[in-house]
């Protein structure tokens, strides 16, 4: 029973780390990256629809992304959605068939702002891991009467090791993203 609780916690912590890394990829660095546009919602016939379902995204150059809509009637909506995204500063150019999105160079001030955003996302990931740990610890405490104090204590120690491993994984991803952001 303790192994089930630990396996569930480990699985959920793995997902929390993946979500945090996905959030990191949505923060722009000096290069254009299609992952930055994954969370953009476009009003398509009145329904918020993810951009990746409406268009293909391709890197054209280091700071230029090519957006090719599957439905040409959605060009204006896509262009408007890209223009309205906060913290992106992108300039979409519509030529009637495709949209070229040019990202401006990052200033030192802007880079530091993005580092703060990434740190916030990392802290959110750590909080979710701690919440998973707390729930698993409560589940272990509920098992005390069935398996005994020693087994529960051993399970809690193992849970702490797992938690530390996943928090360290988020910290490592944060360090890599910060280095990527501050690289000129």
PDB file of C-alpha atoms in Angstrom:
ATOM      1  CA  UNK A   1       0.000   0.000   0.000  1.00  0.00           C
ATOM      2  CA  UNK A   2       2.857   2.365   0.794  1.00  0.00           C
ATOM      3  CA  UNK A   3       4.465   1.593  -2.556  1.00  0.00           C
ATOM      4  CA  UNK A   4       1.178   2.516  -4.283  1.00  0.00           C
ATOM      5  CA  UNK A   5       1.111   5.895  -2.537  1.00  0.00           C
ATOM      6  CA  UNK A   6       4.758   6.540  -3.448  1.00  0.00           C
ATOM      7  CA  UNK A   7       4.266   5.432  -7.063  1.00  0.00           C
ATOM      8  CA  UNK A   8       1.260   7.733  -7.430  1.00  0.00           C
ATOM      9  CA  UNK A   9       3.185  10.662  -5.914  1.00  0.00           C
ATOM     10  CA  UNK A  10       6.174  10.000  -8.184  1.00  0.00           C
ATOM     11  CA  UNK A  11       3.983   9.895 -11.286  1.00  0.00           C
ATOM     12  CA  UNK A  12       2.235  13.137 -10.355  1.00  0.00           C
ATOM     13  CA  UNK A  13       5.548  14.856  -9.563  1.00  0.00           C
ATOM     14  CA  UNK A  14       6.917  13.802 -12.950  1.00  0.00           C
ATOM     15  CA  UNK A  15       3.909  15.430 -14.607  1.00  0.00           C
ATOM     16  CA  UNK A  16       4.406  18.597 -12.526  1.00  0.00           C
ATOM     17  CA  UNK A  17       8.020  18.854 -13.725  1.00  0.00           C
ATOM     18  CA  UNK A  18       6.906  18.353 -17.356  1.00  0.00           C
ATOM     19  CA  UNK A  19       4.275  21.084 -17.023  1.00  0.00           C
ATOM     20  CA  UNK A  20       6.853  23.454 -15.539  1.00  0.00           C
ATOM     21  CA  UNK A  21       9.268  22.775 -18.399  1.00  0.00           C
ATOM     22  CA  UNK A  22       6.439  23.415 -20.883  1.00  0.00           C
ATOM     23  CA  UNK A  23       5.775  26.715 -19.151  1.00  0.00           C
ATOM     24  CA  UNK A  24       9.460  27.564 -19.486  1.00  0.00           C
ATOM     25  CA  UNK A  25       9.332  26.950 -23.231  1.00  0.00           C
ATOM     26  CA  UNK A  26       6.531  29.491 -23.587  1.00  0.00           C
ATOM     27  CA  UNK A  27       8.862  32.258 -22.315  1.00  0.00           C
ATOM     28  CA  UNK A  28      10.802  33.696 -25.198  1.00  0.00           C
ATOM     29  CA  UNK A  29      14.540  33.839 -25.464  1.00  0.00           C
ATOM     30  CA  UNK A  30      16.440  35.649 -28.200  1.00  0.00           C
ATOM     31  CA  UNK A  31      15.289  33.111 -30.796  1.00  0.00           C
ATOM     32  CA  UNK A  32      11.887  32.470 -32.333  1.00  0.00           C
ATOM     33  CA  UNK A  33      10.482  29.185 -31.072  1.00  0.00           C
ATOM     34  CA  UNK A  34       7.118  27.636 -32.036  1.00  0.00           C
ATOM     35  CA  UNK A  35       6.624  26.548 -28.406  1.00  0.00           C
ATOM     36  CA  UNK A  36       6.180  30.217 -27.448  1.00  0.00           C
ATOM     37  CA  UNK A  37       2.962  30.242 -29.450  1.00  0.00           C
ATOM     38  CA  UNK A  38       1.453  27.004 -28.076  1.00  0.00           C
ATOM     39  CA  UNK A  39      -0.659  28.718 -25.442  1.00  0.00           C
ATOM     40  CA  UNK A  40      -2.020  31.470 -27.680  1.00  0.00           C
ATOM     41  CA  UNK A  41      -5.798  31.225 -28.025  1.00  0.00           C
ATOM     42  CA  UNK A  42      -7.388  32.564 -31.204  1.00  0.00           C
ATOM     43  CA  UNK A  43     -11.053  33.494 -31.386  1.00  0.00           C
ATOM     44  CA  UNK A  44     -12.062  31.214 -34.253  1.00  0.00           C
ATOM     45  CA  UNK A  45     -15.765  31.597 -35.078  1.00  0.00           C
ATOM     46  CA  UNK A  46     -16.317  32.815 -31.521  1.00  0.00           C
ATOM     47  CA  UNK A  47     -14.555  29.841 -29.877  1.00  0.00           C
ATOM     48  CA  UNK A  48     -11.122  30.193 -28.227  1.00  0.00           C
ATOM     49  CA  UNK A  49      -8.945  27.734 -30.149  1.00  0.00           C
ATOM     50  CA  UNK A  50      -5.204  27.028 -29.657  1.00  0.00           C
ATOM     51  CA  UNK A  51      -3.093  28.488 -32.462  1.00  0.00           C
ATOM     52  CA  UNK A  52      -1.394  25.153 -33.154  1.00  0.00           C
ATOM     53  CA  UNK A  53      -4.803  23.714 -34.200  1.00  0.00           C
ATOM     54  CA  UNK A  54      -5.388  26.524 -36.688  1.00  0.00           C
ATOM     55  CA  UNK A  55      -1.990  26.896 -38.335  1.00  0.00           C
ATOM     56  CA  UNK A  56       1.411  25.355 -38.871  1.00  0.00           C
ATOM     57  CA  UNK A  57       4.345  27.128 -37.244  1.00  0.00           C
ATOM     58  CA  UNK A  58       7.835  27.128 -38.756  1.00  0.00           C
ATOM     59  CA  UNK A  59      11.119  28.836 -37.909  1.00  0.00           C
ATOM     60  CA  UNK A  60      12.184  30.896 -40.875  1.00  0.00           C
ATOM     61  CA  UNK A  61      15.160  32.649 -39.302  1.00  0.00           C
ATOM     62  CA  UNK A  62      16.493  33.152 -35.791  1.00  0.00           C
ATOM     63  CA  UNK A  63      13.931  35.846 -34.951  1.00  0.00           C
ATOM     64  CA  UNK A  64      11.230  35.151 -37.542  1.00  0.00           C
ATOM     65  CA  UNK A  65       8.434  32.605 -37.357  1.00  0.00           C
ATOM     66  CA  UNK A  66       6.186  31.681 -40.263  1.00  0.00           C
ATOM     67  CA  UNK A  67       2.531  31.007 -39.413  1.00  0.00           C
ATOM     68  CA  UNK A  68       0.584  29.271 -42.191  1.00  0.00           C
ATOM     69  CA  UNK A  69      -3.145  29.037 -41.382  1.00  0.00           C
ATOM     70  CA  UNK A  70      -5.094  26.009 -42.560  1.00  0.00           C
ATOM     71  CA  UNK A  71      -8.105  28.255 -43.117  1.00  0.00           C
ATOM     72  CA  UNK A  72      -7.221  31.556 -44.816  1.00  0.00           C
ATOM     73  CA  UNK A  73     -10.328  33.237 -43.370  1.00  0.00           C
ATOM     74  CA  UNK A  74      -8.710  33.017 -39.919  1.00  0.00           C
ATOM     75  CA  UNK A  75      -5.693  35.158 -40.917  1.00  0.00           C
ATOM     76  CA  UNK A  76      -6.938  38.368 -39.282  1.00  0.00           C
ATOM     77  CA  UNK A  77      -7.998  36.604 -36.076  1.00  0.00           C
ATOM     78  CA  UNK A  78      -4.618  34.854 -35.785  1.00  0.00           C
ATOM     79  CA  UNK A  79      -2.756  38.085 -36.460  1.00  0.00           C
ATOM     80  CA  UNK A  80      -4.790  39.914 -33.806  1.00  0.00           C
ATOM     81  CA  UNK A  81      -4.283  37.138 -31.232  1.00  0.00           C
ATOM     82  CA  UNK A  82      -0.502  37.201 -31.749  1.00  0.00           C
ATOM     83  CA  UNK A  83      -0.452  40.996 -31.483  1.00  0.00           C
ATOM     84  CA  UNK A  84      -2.451  40.900 -28.214  1.00  0.00           C
ATOM     85  CA  UNK A  85      -0.161  38.431 -26.388  1.00  0.00           C
ATOM     86  CA  UNK A  86       1.499  40.124 -23.384  1.00  0.00           C
ATOM     87  CA  UNK A  87       5.267  39.769 -22.809  1.00  0.00           C
ATOM     88  CA  UNK A  88       5.920  38.807 -26.439  1.00  0.00           C
ATOM     89  CA  UNK A  89       6.344  42.098 -28.293  1.00  0.00           C
ATOM     90  CA  UNK A  90       5.902  40.322 -31.632  1.00  0.00           C
ATOM     91  CA  UNK A  91       5.119  42.153 -34.848  1.00  0.00           C
ATOM     92  CA  UNK A  92       2.976  39.974 -37.139  1.00  0.00           C
ATOM     93  CA  UNK A  93       2.958  40.854 -40.855  1.00  0.00           C
ATOM     94  CA  UNK A  94       0.063  39.484 -42.894  1.00  0.00           C
ATOM     95  CA  UNK A  95       0.696  39.070 -46.637  1.00  0.00           C
ATOM     96  CA  UNK A  96      -2.670  37.472 -47.436  1.00  0.00           C
ATOM     97  CA  UNK A  97      -1.588  33.824 -47.300  1.00  0.00           C
ATOM     98  CA  UNK A  98       0.881  33.569 -44.396  1.00  0.00           C
ATOM     99  CA  UNK A  99       1.825  35.587 -41.341  1.00  0.00           C
ATOM    100  CA  UNK A 100       5.461  36.378 -40.646  1.00  0.00           C
ATOM    101  CA  UNK A 101       6.056  37.077 -36.975  1.00  0.00           C
ATOM    102  CA  UNK A 102       9.209  39.064 -36.222  1.00  0.00           C
ATOM    103  CA  UNK A 103      10.426  39.122 -32.647  1.00  0.00           C
ATOM    104  CA  UNK A 104      12.414  42.177 -31.546  1.00  0.00           C
ATOM    105  CA  UNK A 105      15.860  41.898 -29.979  1.00  0.00           C
ATOM    106  CA  UNK A 106      15.755  41.492 -26.227  1.00  0.00           C
ATOM    107  CA  UNK A 107      17.167  44.322 -24.157  1.00  0.00           C
ATOM    108  CA  UNK A 108      19.023  43.581 -20.922  1.00  0.00           C
ATOM    109  CA  UNK A 109      16.084  44.961 -18.935  1.00  0.00           C
ATOM    110  CA  UNK A 110      13.629  42.742 -20.815  1.00  0.00           C
ATOM    111  CA  UNK A 111      15.828  39.683 -20.270  1.00  0.00           C
ATOM    112  CA  UNK A 112      15.824  40.294 -16.513  1.00  0.00           C
ATOM    113  CA  UNK A 113      12.045  40.660 -16.622  1.00  0.00           C
ATOM    114  CA  UNK A 114      11.780  37.281 -18.347  1.00  0.00           C
ATOM    115  CA  UNK A 115      14.082  35.729 -15.724  1.00  0.00           C
ATOM    116  CA  UNK A 116      11.634  36.920 -13.056  1.00  0.00           C
ATOM    117  CA  UNK A 117       8.734  35.351 -14.984  1.00  0.00           C
ATOM    118  CA  UNK A 118      10.634  32.048 -15.286  1.00  0.00           C
ATOM    119  CA  UNK A 119      11.466  32.070 -11.574  1.00  0.00           C
ATOM    120  CA  UNK A 120       7.775  32.565 -10.784  1.00  0.00           C
ATOM    121  CA  UNK A 121       6.866  29.618 -13.001  1.00  0.00           C
ATOM    122  CA  UNK A 122       9.548  27.496 -11.297  1.00  0.00           C
ATOM    123  CA  UNK A 123       8.181  28.409  -7.880  1.00  0.00           C
ATOM    124  CA  UNK A 124       4.682  27.443  -9.039  1.00  0.00           C
ATOM    125  CA  UNK A 125       6.072  24.056 -10.096  1.00  0.00           C
ATOM    126  CA  UNK A 126       7.757  23.580  -6.720  1.00  0.00           C
ATOM    127  CA  UNK A 127       4.526  24.488  -4.932  1.00  0.00           C
ATOM    128  CA  UNK A 128       2.626  21.865  -6.925  1.00  0.00           C
ATOM    129  CA  UNK A 129       5.272  19.264  -6.011  1.00  0.00           C
ATOM    130  CA  UNK A 130       4.970  20.217  -2.341  1.00  0.00           C
ATOM    131  CA  UNK A 131       1.184  19.883  -2.566  1.00  0.00           C
ATOM    132  CA  UNK A 132       1.595  16.400  -4.040  1.00  0.00           C
ATOM    133  CA  UNK A 133       3.990  15.549  -1.206  1.00  0.00           C
ATOM    134  CA  UNK A 134       1.516  16.819   1.402  1.00  0.00           C
ATOM    135  CA  UNK A 135      -1.307  14.719  -0.043  1.00  0.00           C
ATOM    136  CA  UNK A 136       0.923  11.625  -0.191  1.00  0.00           C
ATOM    137  CA  UNK A 137       2.016  12.230   3.415  1.00  0.00           C
ATOM    138  CA  UNK A 138      -1.638  12.454   4.479  1.00  0.00           C
ATOM    139  CA  UNK A 139      -2.321   9.184   2.656  1.00  0.00           C
ATOM    140  CA  UNK A 140       0.640   7.573   4.436  1.00  0.00           C
ATOM    141  CA  UNK A 141      -0.592   8.836   7.825  1.00  0.00           C
ATOM    142  CA  UNK A 142      -3.991   7.283   7.090  1.00  0.00           C
ATOM    143  CA  UNK A 143      -2.233   3.912   6.654  1.00  0.00           C
ATOM    144  CA  UNK A 144      -0.560   4.021  10.097  1.00  0.00           C
ATOM    145  CA  UNK A 145      -3.150   1.781  11.748  1.00  0.00           C
ATOM    146  CA  UNK A 146      -2.828  -0.862   9.008  1.00  0.00           C
ATOM    147  CA  UNK A 147       0.937  -1.131   8.476  1.00  0.00           C
ATOM    148  CA  UNK A 148       2.541   0.385  11.578  1.00  0.00           C
ATOM    149  CA  UNK A 149       4.556   3.451  12.464  1.00  0.00           C
ATOM    150  CA  UNK A 150       7.946   2.129  11.312  1.00  0.00           C
ATOM    151  CA  UNK A 151       6.740   1.372   7.777  1.00  0.00           C
ATOM    152  CA  UNK A 152       5.022   4.764   7.507  1.00  0.00           C
ATOM    153  CA  UNK A 153       8.181   6.530   8.739  1.00  0.00           C
ATOM    154  CA  UNK A 154      10.251   4.658   6.145  1.00  0.00           C
ATOM    155  CA  UNK A 155       7.713   5.634   3.467  1.00  0.00           C
ATOM    156  CA  UNK A 156       7.869   9.286   4.543  1.00  0.00           C
ATOM    157  CA  UNK A 157      11.675   9.289   4.287  1.00  0.00           C
ATOM    158  CA  UNK A 158      11.458   7.835   0.806  1.00  0.00           C
ATOM    159  CA  UNK A 159       8.805  10.428  -0.087  1.00  0.00           C
ATOM    160  CA  UNK A 160      11.151  13.214   1.038  1.00  0.00           C
ATOM    161  CA  UNK A 161      13.935  11.830  -1.183  1.00  0.00           C
ATOM    162  CA  UNK A 162      11.595  11.679  -4.174  1.00  0.00           C
ATOM    163  CA  UNK A 163      10.367  15.212  -3.487  1.00  0.00           C
ATOM    164  CA  UNK A 164      13.926  16.535  -3.264  1.00  0.00           C
ATOM    165  CA  UNK A 165      14.834  14.849  -6.553  1.00  0.00           C
ATOM    166  CA  UNK A 166      11.934  16.506  -8.395  1.00  0.00           C
ATOM    167  CA  UNK A 167      12.505  19.927  -6.814  1.00  0.00           C
ATOM    168  CA  UNK A 168      16.151  19.651  -7.910  1.00  0.00           C
ATOM    169  CA  UNK A 169      14.980  18.796 -11.448  1.00  0.00           C
ATOM    170  CA  UNK A 170      12.961  22.018 -11.548  1.00  0.00           C
ATOM    171  CA  UNK A 171      15.946  23.975 -10.191  1.00  0.00           C
ATOM    172  CA  UNK A 172      18.194  22.512 -12.913  1.00  0.00           C
ATOM    173  CA  UNK A 173      15.687  23.408 -15.631  1.00  0.00           C
ATOM    174  CA  UNK A 174      15.445  26.911 -14.147  1.00  0.00           C
ATOM    175  CA  UNK A 175      19.232  27.366 -14.244  1.00  0.00           C
ATOM    176  CA  UNK A 176      19.363  26.260 -17.891  1.00  0.00           C
ATOM    177  CA  UNK A 177      16.525  28.613 -18.856  1.00  0.00           C
ATOM    178  CA  UNK A 178      18.092  31.542 -16.990  1.00  0.00           C
ATOM    179  CA  UNK A 179      21.425  30.946 -18.755  1.00  0.00           C
ATOM    180  CA  UNK A 180      19.575  30.784 -22.085  1.00  0.00           C
ATOM    181  CA  UNK A 181      17.745  34.033 -21.328  1.00  0.00           C
ATOM    182  CA  UNK A 182      20.809  35.971 -20.207  1.00  0.00           C
ATOM    183  CA  UNK A 183      22.950  34.748 -23.105  1.00  0.00           C
ATOM    184  CA  UNK A 184      23.432  37.604 -25.599  1.00  0.00           C
TER     185      UNK A 184
END
